[in-house]
Coordinates of C-alpha atoms in Angstrom, one line a residue:
F1 CA 32.8 54.7 8.7
V2 CA 33.8 51.4 7.1
F3 CA 36.6 51.0 9.5
F4 CA 34.3 51.5 12.4
L5 CA 31.9 48.7 11.2
V6 CA 34.7 46.3 10.6
G7 CA 36.1 47.1 14.0
V8 CA 32.8 46.5 15.6
V9 CA 32.6 43.1 14.0
R10 CA 36.2 42.1 14.7
W11 CA 36.6 43.5 18.1
P12 CA 33.4 43.4 20.0
K13 CA 33.1 44.0 23.6
R14 CA 33.5 41.0 25.8
N15 CA 30.1 41.4 27.5
S16 CA 28.0 42.1 24.4
P17 CA 24.7 40.1 24.1
F18 CA 25.5 39.5 20.4
I19 CA 28.4 37.3 21.3
G20 CA 26.5 35.1 23.8
E21 CA 23.5 34.4 21.5
A22 CA 25.7 33.5 18.5
H23 CA 27.8 31.3 20.6
V24 CA 24.8 29.4 22.1
D25 CA 23.1 29.0 18.8
S26 CA 26.3 27.6 17.3
R27 CA 26.7 25.1 20.2
L28 CA 23.0 24.0 20.0
N29 CA 23.2 23.4 16.3
S30 CA 26.3 21.4 16.7
S31 CA 24.6 19.3 19.5
R32 CA 21.6 18.7 17.4
R33 CA 23.7 17.4 14.5
Q34 CA 25.6 15.1 16.8
F35 CA 22.3 13.8 18.4
T36 CA 20.7 13.2 15.0
L37 CA 23.8 11.3 13.9
L38 CA 23.8 9.2 17.1
N39 CA 20.1 8.4 16.7
K40 CA 20.7 7.2 13.1
R41 CA 23.5 5.0 14.3
L42 CA 21.4 3.6 17.2
S43 CA 18.4 3.0 14.8
G44 CA 20.7 1.2 12.5
L45 CA 21.9 -1.0 15.3
E46 CA 18.3 -1.6 16.5
T47 CA 17.2 -2.6 12.9
I48 CA 20.1 -5.0 12.7
A49 CA 19.2 -6.5 16.0
I50 CA 15.5 -6.8 15.1
S51 CA 16.4 -8.3 11.7
S52 CA 18.7 -10.7 13.3
E53 CA 16.0 -11.8 15.9
K54 CA 13.4 -12.0 13.1
G55 CA 15.7 -14.2 11.1
R56 CA 16.4 -16.5 14.0
M57 CA 12.7 -16.8 14.7
L58 CA 11.8 -17.6 11.1
K59 CA 14.6 -20.2 11.0
S60 CA 13.2 -21.8 14.1
L61 CA 9.7 -21.8 12.6
N62 CA 10.9 -23.3 9.3
E63 CA 12.7 -26.1 11.3
E64 CA 9.4 -26.7 13.2
L65 CA 7.5 -26.8 9.9
L66 CA 9.9 -29.4 8.4
L67 CA 9.7 -31.5 11.6
L68 CA 5.9 -31.5 11.6
S69 CA 5.7 -32.3 7.9
R70 CA 7.8 -35.4 7.9
P71 CA 5.5 -37.8 9.7
I72 CA 2.5 -36.5 7.7
R73 CA 4.4 -37.1 4.5
E74 CA 5.4 -40.6 5.6
L75 CA 1.8 -41.5 6.6
L76 CA 0.4 -40.1 3.4
S77 CA 3.0 -42.0 1.3
K78 CA 2.1 -45.3 2.9
A79 CA -1.7 -44.8 2.7
P80 CA -3.3 -47.2 0.1
Y81 CA -4.8 -45.3 -2.7
T82 CA -6.7 -46.3 -5.9
P83 CA -8.2 -43.4 -7.9
P84 CA -11.9 -43.9 -8.6
E85 CA -12.7 -45.5 -11.9
G86 CA -12.8 -43.0 -14.7
S87 CA -11.0 -40.3 -12.6
S88 CA -8.0 -38.5 -14.2
V89 CA -7.0 -36.9 -10.9
S90 CA -4.7 -38.4 -8.2
I91 CA -5.7 -36.6 -5.0
K92 CA -2.9 -38.4 -3.2
S93 CA -0.2 -37.0 -5.6
M94 CA -1.7 -33.6 -5.4
L95 CA -1.5 -33.6 -1.6
L96 CA 2.1 -35.0 -1.6
S97 CA 3.1 -32.2 -3.9
L98 CA 2.2 -29.7 -1.1
L99 CA 4.7 -31.3 1.2
S100 CA 7.9 -30.9 -0.9
D101 CA 11.0 -30.7 1.2
S102 CA 12.8 -28.3 -1.2
Q103 CA 10.0 -25.6 -1.3
L104 CA 7.9 -26.3 1.8
E105 CA 5.7 -23.3 2.8
I106 CA 3.3 -22.8 5.6
R107 CA 0.5 -22.1 3.2
D108 CA 1.0 -25.4 1.3
F109 CA 1.4 -27.4 4.5
S110 CA -1.8 -25.9 5.9
L111 CA -3.7 -26.7 2.7
C112 CA -2.6 -30.3 2.9
C113 CA -3.5 -30.5 6.6
A114 CA -7.0 -29.0 5.9
A115 CA -7.7 -31.6 3.2
L116 CA -6.6 -34.5 5.3
A117 CA -8.3 -33.3 8.5
S118 CA -11.6 -32.7 6.7
A119 CA -11.6 -36.3 5.3
S120 CA -12.7 -37.7 8.6
E121 CA -16.2 -36.1 8.0
S122 CA -16.2 -36.5 4.2
T123 CA -18.8 -38.2 2.1
Y124 CA -16.7 -37.7 -1.0
N125 CA -15.4 -40.9 -2.6
Q126 CA -12.1 -39.3 -3.5
L127 CA -11.3 -38.9 0.3
F128 CA -12.5 -42.3 1.5
W129 CA -9.0 -43.7 1.3
V130 CA -7.6 -41.3 3.9
P131 CA -7.2 -43.2 7.2
N132 CA -8.7 -41.7 10.3
S133 CA -5.2 -41.8 12.0
L134 CA -3.9 -39.6 9.2
S135 CA -6.8 -37.1 9.5
L136 CA -6.1 -36.9 13.3
A137 CA -2.4 -36.5 12.7
A138 CA -2.9 -33.7 10.2
A139 CA -5.2 -31.8 12.5
S140 CA -2.8 -32.2 15.4
A141 CA 0.2 -31.0 13.2
F142 CA -1.6 -27.9 12.2
K143 CA -2.4 -27.1 15.8
D144 CA 1.2 -27.6 16.8
L145 CA 2.4 -25.3 13.9
S146 CA -0.1 -22.7 15.0
K147 CA 1.3 -22.7 18.5
A148 CA 4.8 -22.4 17.2
Y149 CA 3.7 -19.5 15.0
A150 CA 2.0 -17.8 18.0
A151 CA 5.2 -18.2 20.1
M152 CA 7.2 -16.6 17.3
A153 CA 4.7 -13.8 17.0
A154 CA 4.7 -13.2 20.8
G155 CA 8.4 -12.5 20.5
N156 CA 7.9 -9.9 17.8
H157 CA 4.4 -8.6 17.1
D158 CA 5.7 -6.9 14.0
L159 CA 6.0 -10.3 12.4
I160 CA 2.2 -10.7 12.2
K161 CA 0.4 -8.7 9.6
F162 CA -3.3 -9.1 9.1
G163 CA -3.6 -6.7 6.2
E164 CA -6.8 -4.7 6.4
L165 CA -8.2 -6.8 9.2
D166 CA -8.9 -4.9 12.4
L167 CA -7.8 -7.6 14.9
D168 CA -6.2 -7.3 18.3
F169 CA -3.2 -9.5 18.3
K170 CA -3.2 -10.0 22.1
S171 CA -6.9 -11.2 22.1
L172 CA -6.2 -14.0 19.7
P173 CA -5.9 -17.5 21.1
N174 CA -2.7 -19.3 20.2
D175 CA -4.5 -22.0 18.2
K176 CA -6.4 -19.4 16.1
I177 CA -3.6 -17.1 15.1
L178 CA -2.3 -19.0 12.1
A179 CA -5.8 -19.8 10.7
I180 CA -6.8 -16.1 10.9
H181 CA -3.5 -15.1 9.3
L182 CA -4.0 -17.6 6.5
I183 CA -7.6 -16.8 5.7
P184 CA -6.9 -13.6 3.7
Q185 CA -4.4 -15.5 1.6
L186 CA -6.2 -18.8 1.1
L187 CA -9.9 -18.0 0.8
P188 CA -9.5 -16.0 -2.5
L189 CA -7.4 -18.9 -3.8
L190 CA -9.9 -21.5 -2.8
K191 CA -12.8 -19.4 -4.2
D192 CA -11.1 -19.3 -7.6
T193 CA -10.4 -23.0 -7.6
I194 CA -14.1 -23.7 -6.9
K195 CA -15.2 -21.3 -9.6
E196 CA -12.9 -22.9 -12.3
S197 CA -15.2 -25.9 -12.7
A198 CA -18.5 -24.1 -12.0
I199 CA -21.2 -23.5 -14.6
D200 CA -21.6 -19.9 -15.4
K201 CA -24.3 -18.0 -17.2
S202 CA -23.2 -15.9 -20.1
I203 CA -23.6 -12.1 -20.1
D204 CA -27.1 -12.3 -21.8
G205 CA -28.2 -14.7 -19.0
H206 CA -29.3 -17.5 -21.3
A207 CA -26.4 -19.5 -22.6
I208 CA -24.8 -21.7 -20.1
S209 CA -21.3 -23.1 -20.4
A210 CA -18.6 -24.7 -18.3
A211 CA -16.2 -22.1 -17.0
S212 CA -13.4 -24.5 -17.8
A213 CA -14.2 -27.9 -19.2
S214 CA -10.6 -29.1 -18.7
V215 CA -10.7 -28.5 -14.9
P216 CA -11.7 -31.7 -13.0
V217 CA -14.4 -31.1 -10.4
A218 CA -12.3 -33.0 -7.9
Y219 CA -10.2 -29.9 -7.4
A220 CA -13.3 -27.8 -6.6
I221 CA -14.6 -30.5 -4.1
I222 CA -11.2 -30.6 -2.3
A223 CA -11.1 -26.8 -2.2
A224 CA -14.6 -26.7 -0.7
Y225 CA -13.6 -29.2 2.0
Q226 CA -10.5 -27.1 2.7
F227 CA -12.5 -23.9 2.9
R228 CA -15.0 -25.4 5.3
W229 CA -12.3 -26.8 7.6
F230 CA -10.3 -23.5 7.7
I231 CA -13.2 -21.4 8.8
S232 CA -14.1 -24.0 11.4
Q233 CA -10.8 -23.2 13.1
V234 CA -12.0 -19.7 13.9
D235 CA -14.9 -18.9 16.1
Y236 CA -16.7 -16.1 17.8
P237 CA -15.8 -13.2 18.1
H238 CA -13.0 -13.4 15.6
L239 CA -14.9 -15.0 12.7
G240 CA -17.0 -11.9 12.2
K241 CA -13.9 -9.9 11.2
V242 CA -13.4 -12.0 8.1
C243 CA -17.1 -12.2 6.9
S244 CA -16.1 -10.2 3.8
L245 CA -13.8 -13.1 2.8
V246 CA -15.9 -16.1 4.0
I247 CA -19.3 -15.1 2.5
P248 CA -18.1 -14.7 -1.1
C249 CA -16.4 -18.0 -1.0
A250 CA -19.4 -19.7 0.5
L251 CA -21.7 -18.3 -2.1
T252 CA -19.4 -19.4 -4.8
A253 CA -19.7 -22.9 -3.4
L254 CA -23.5 -22.7 -3.3
D255 CA -23.6 -21.7 -7.0
H256 CA -21.6 -24.7 -8.0
W257 CA -23.4 -27.6 -9.7
S258 CA -21.7 -30.3 -7.6
S259 CA -23.7 -31.4 -4.5
E260 CA -20.5 -32.0 -2.6
V261 CA -19.3 -28.5 -3.2
K262 CA -22.8 -27.1 -2.4
G263 CA -22.9 -29.1 0.8
Q264 CA -19.6 -27.7 2.1
G265 CA -20.8 -24.2 1.4
M266 CA -24.0 -24.8 3.3
I267 CA -22.1 -26.2 6.3
S268 CA -19.8 -23.2 6.2
L269 CA -22.8 -20.7 6.3
I270 CA -24.4 -22.6 9.1
Y271 CA -21.2 -22.4 11.1
L272 CA -20.9 -18.7 10.2
A273 CA -24.4 -17.9 11.5
K274 CA -23.6 -19.5 14.8
N275 CA -20.4 -17.6 15.3
V276 CA -21.0 -14.0 14.2
N277 CA -23.4 -11.2 15.0
A278 CA -26.3 -10.4 12.7
A279 CA -24.8 -7.0 12.1
E280 CA -21.6 -8.5 10.7
I281 CA -23.4 -10.1 7.8
G282 CA -26.0 -7.3 7.3
W283 CA -24.6 -6.2 3.9
Y284 CA -24.9 -9.8 2.6
E285 CA -28.2 -11.0 4.1
D286 CA -30.3 -10.5 0.9
V287 CA -27.8 -12.3 -1.3
I288 CA -27.4 -15.1 1.2
L289 CA -31.2 -15.6 1.6
D290 CA -31.7 -15.5 -2.2
A291 CA -29.0 -18.2 -2.5
C292 CA -31.0 -20.2 0.1
C293 CA -34.1 -19.9 -2.0
Q294 CA -32.2 -21.0 -5.1
N295 CA -30.9 -24.1 -3.4
I296 CA -34.2 -25.4 -1.9
A297 CA -34.5 -27.9 -4.7
S298 CA -31.2 -29.5 -3.9
D299 CA -30.5 -33.2 -4.1
D300 CA -31.6 -35.6 -1.4
E301 CA -28.1 -35.9 0.2
I302 CA -27.9 -32.2 1.0
W303 CA -31.6 -31.4 1.5
E304 CA -31.3 -31.5 5.3
R305 CA -28.4 -29.0 5.1
V306 CA -30.3 -26.6 2.9
V307 CA -33.2 -26.6 5.2
Q308 CA -31.0 -26.1 8.3
M309 CA -29.1 -23.3 6.6
S310 CA -32.2 -21.6 5.3
V311 CA -34.1 -21.7 8.6
L312 CA -31.0 -20.5 10.5
M313 CA -30.2 -17.7 8.2
V314 CA -33.8 -16.3 7.9
T315 CA -34.4 -16.4 11.7
F316 CA -30.9 -15.0 12.3
T317 CA -31.2 -12.0 10.0
Q318 CA -35.0 -11.4 10.1
K319 CA -35.9 -12.4 13.6
S320 CA -37.4 -9.0 14.5
N321 CA -39.5 -8.9 11.4
P322 CA -42.0 -11.8 11.0
R323 CA -43.6 -10.0 8.0
S324 CA -40.3 -10.1 6.1
I325 CA -40.7 -11.2 2.5
W326 CA -37.9 -13.7 3.1
Y327 CA -39.9 -15.8 5.6
E328 CA -42.7 -16.1 3.0
K329 CA -40.4 -16.9 0.1
L330 CA -38.4 -19.6 1.9
L331 CA -41.5 -21.3 3.5
N332 CA -43.4 -21.3 0.2
E333 CA -40.4 -22.6 -1.6
M334 CA -40.0 -25.5 0.9
L335 CA -43.7 -26.3 0.9
S336 CA -43.9 -26.4 -2.9
H337 CA -41.0 -28.8 -2.9
L338 CA -42.6 -31.0 -0.2
E339 CA -45.9 -31.0 -2.0
R340 CA -44.3 -32.5 -5.1
Q341 CA -42.6 -35.3 -3.0
P342 CA -44.9 -35.9 0.1
R343 CA -43.8 -39.5 0.3
N344 CA -40.1 -38.8 0.5
K345 CA -39.4 -39.8 4.1
E346 CA -35.9 -38.3 4.3
R347 CA -37.0 -34.9 3.1
R348 CA -40.1 -34.6 5.3
V349 CA -38.2 -35.8 8.4
A350 CA -35.4 -33.3 7.8
W351 CA -37.9 -30.5 7.2
L352 CA -40.0 -31.3 10.3
Q353 CA -36.8 -31.6 12.4
H354 CA -35.4 -28.2 11.5
I355 CA -38.4 -26.0 10.7
E356 CA -39.6 -25.1 14.2
P357 CA -37.4 -21.9 14.6
L358 CA -39.0 -20.6 11.4
F359 CA -42.5 -21.2 12.9
N360 CA -41.5 -19.4 16.1
G361 CA -40.2 -16.5 14.0
L362 CA -43.5 -16.2 12.1
G363 CA -45.8 -16.5 15.1
L364 CA -49.4 -15.5 14.2
I365 CA -48.3 -15.0 10.5
L366 CA -48.5 -18.8 10.3
L367 CA -52.2 -18.5 10.0
S368 CA -51.8 -17.4 6.4
H369 CA -49.9 -20.7 5.6
F370 CA -52.5 -23.1 7.1
R371 CA -54.0 -24.0 3.7
R372 CA -50.7 -25.5 2.7
L373 CA -49.4 -26.8 6.0
F374 CA -52.3 -28.8 7.3
P375 CA -52.9 -31.0 4.2
L376 CA -49.3 -32.1 4.5
F377 CA -49.6 -32.6 8.3
F378 CA -52.8 -34.7 7.9
R379 CA -51.1 -36.9 5.5
W380 CA -47.9 -37.3 7.5
M381 CA -49.8 -38.0 10.7
H382 CA -50.5 -41.5 9.4
A383 CA -47.1 -42.3 8.0
D384 CA -45.6 -45.7 8.5
D385 CA -42.5 -44.5 10.4
D386 CA -42.9 -43.3 14.0
R387 CA -40.2 -40.6 13.5
T388 CA -42.4 -38.7 11.1
V389 CA -45.5 -39.1 13.3
L390 CA -43.8 -37.8 16.4
L391 CA -42.2 -34.9 14.6
V392 CA -45.5 -33.8 12.9
L393 CA -47.3 -33.9 16.2
E394 CA -44.6 -31.7 17.8
R395 CA -44.9 -29.2 15.0
I396 CA -48.7 -29.2 15.2
K397 CA -48.5 -28.6 19.0
T398 CA -46.1 -25.7 18.3
I399 CA -48.5 -24.1 15.8
V400 CA -51.5 -24.5 18.2
K401 CA -49.4 -22.7 20.9
L402 CA -48.4 -19.9 18.6
T403 CA -51.7 -19.2 16.8
W404 CA -54.5 -20.9 18.9
I405 CA -55.8 -21.7 15.4
R406 CA -57.8 -18.5 15.2
N407 CA -60.7 -18.4 12.8
S408 CA -59.5 -21.6 11.2
P409 CA -61.7 -24.1 9.3
Y410 CA -59.2 -26.9 10.2
I411 CA -60.3 -27.4 13.8
E412 CA -62.8 -30.1 13.2
R413 CA -60.5 -32.0 10.7
L414 CA -57.6 -31.7 13.1
V415 CA -59.6 -33.2 16.0
D416 CA -60.8 -36.0 13.8
E417 CA -57.2 -36.8 12.7
L418 CA -55.8 -36.7 16.2
V419 CA -58.5 -39.1 17.5
S420 CA -57.9 -41.4 14.6
L421 CA -54.1 -41.4 15.3
F422 CA -54.7 -42.1 18.9
K423 CA -56.4 -45.4 17.9
E424 CA -53.7 -46.2 15.3
A425 CA -51.0 -45.8 17.9
A426 CA -51.9 -49.1 19.5
L427 CA -50.0 -50.8 16.6
K428 CA -46.9 -48.5 16.7
I429 CA -43.7 -49.0 18.6
A430 CA -43.7 -45.4 19.9
R431 CA -47.4 -45.6 20.9
E432 CA -46.9 -44.1 24.4
E433 CA -45.1 -41.0 23.1
I434 CA -47.6 -40.6 20.2
R435 CA -50.6 -40.8 22.5
Q436 CA -49.0 -38.4 25.0
L437 CA -48.5 -35.8 22.2
V438 CA -52.1 -36.3 20.9
L439 CA -53.5 -35.7 24.4
Q440 CA -51.5 -32.6 24.9
T441 CA -52.5 -31.2 21.6
I442 CA -56.2 -32.0 22.1
I443 CA -56.1 -30.2 25.5
L444 CA -54.5 -27.1 24.0
I445 CA -57.2 -27.0 21.3
Q446 CA -59.9 -27.4 24.0
Q447 CA -58.4 -24.5 26.0
S448 CA -58.1 -22.2 23.0
K449 CA -61.3 -23.0 21.0
G450 CA -63.9 -23.8 23.6
S451 CA -67.3 -24.2 21.9
Q452 CA -65.7 -24.9 18.5
F453 CA -63.8 -27.8 20.1
K454 CA -66.9 -29.1 21.8
A455 CA -68.7 -29.3 18.6
A456 CA -65.9 -31.2 17.0
W457 CA -65.4 -33.5 20.0
D458 CA -69.1 -34.4 20.6
K459 CA -69.2 -37.0 17.8
H460 CA -66.3 -38.9 19.4
K461 CA -67.3 -38.8 23.1
D462 CA -69.4 -42.0 22.9
D463 CA -66.9 -44.0 20.8
P464 CA -66.2 -47.3 22.8
D465 CA -62.7 -47.5 21.3
L466 CA -61.8 -44.2 23.0
T467 CA -62.4 -45.3 26.6
I468 CA -58.7 -45.1 27.4
F469 CA -58.5 -41.8 25.6
H470 CA -61.3 -40.3 27.8
H471 CA -59.6 -41.5 31.0
S472 CA -56.3 -40.1 29.9
L473 CA -57.8 -36.8 28.9
I474 CA -59.4 -36.4 32.3
E475 CA -56.1 -37.2 34.0
Q476 CA -54.0 -35.0 31.8
Q477 CA -56.3 -31.9 31.7
P478 CA -55.7 -30.6 35.2
A479 CA -51.9 -30.7 34.8
M480 CA -52.2 -28.9 31.4
V481 CA -54.5 -26.2 32.9
V482 CA -52.0 -25.6 35.7
R483 CA -49.2 -25.1 33.2
L484 CA -51.3 -22.8 31.1
G485 CA -52.6 -20.8 34.0
N486 CA -55.6 -18.4 33.8
L487 CA -54.4 -16.5 30.8
D488 CA -56.8 -15.2 28.2
V489 CA -56.3 -16.0 24.5
T490 CA -54.3 -12.8 23.8
D491 CA -51.9 -13.4 26.8
K492 CA -51.4 -17.0 25.8
V493 CA -50.3 -16.1 22.3
V494 CA -47.6 -13.8 23.7
A495 CA -46.6 -16.2 26.6
M496 CA -46.3 -19.2 24.4

């Protein structure tokens, strides 16, 4: 029996299926091993080739970086520089240290370019010394480096890593790739630099102390300018992808005590709102609008920016909700501030210039703010400067269009003030523009209020000083009626 089994194994028949299957399996296993080994060898060769190509590209980029940095370093070295009196910081030395030949990096070179390029629009005394030619050269050098970086990336897409950012490499313009690549690296760094010299509240919310008394504020100001310049290099639709990095840095700047730092944060948020979708900042809208409220009482030099930022942000995020609490908070905060300084020309002009989108967003809800708006308007209508007068007339005209001054006790007073202003305009340089706006507003009031307007107008109709006004009113009225059409009051509120 044993012999038989051994014999079967040792001397099988030539045509037995057992022989064919075993033989095929053996050959297949051998082939698989050889194929796997071959793949490993080929992968190794491919990795070596990619590494070699990557090394060549990086070397070429480093050479381009050195080539671009030399003229910038030379211009920077020759630029006359005297530190401001009492300053312990040399901005020039700090920037030169970013251009070291021995350890030059793309990050440092880009930071230097950002500081120099932003100096062309700076109001900061520590950047006044930067020649315009140097600012232009720095901006141009960064653009050239970005193109070289893009060319290298096009040769090997694996070289560009955007971390957690969901960005399509192929959709990025060549001059945006480097800026987008640097934002995740640089913005946290710049945010920390700004915060180092900020004023923080302690845990109990009462005691206030400097985060680091030994850190000069100049570093925070330069970082704020660099931050603003970097995000301005990216636009729609790519900027929305980095909102989670941009907004915290901008809010840190708004929380700083320095007006220079605050101002750059405001400019950054204004730019952001113009280059992203509302949904992309949805998670941050409340904290941004709260920061706007907290900054309404800013210094004169950044008042226009805070108004522009606040109006843009509230209309951008709350445009479909005129009853939003943020409309009321921001408008009341601004009016409180203006009521305390009604004679401040710069503040009132800036506010009148930028407030109209907020009025349009509120619509009929403006009626609830008349008691605070019109006392200021009546005062400003007779201001010495024509700019204020023209702006306040334009805003009054907008309010009349939006609300038709429904059930308002201000009709009679408004007509009286407009008539008085028409007379005063004879002594003003912009008298024709002022009178034109007065006439247009009077006609709108007449169209909307009817008998109430007639009662207010009757006391002026026989005034001999208004002969020109009566003639102009008769001439202007048909044209205004044609523009208004035969709409009833409800239709007009919607159409206007």
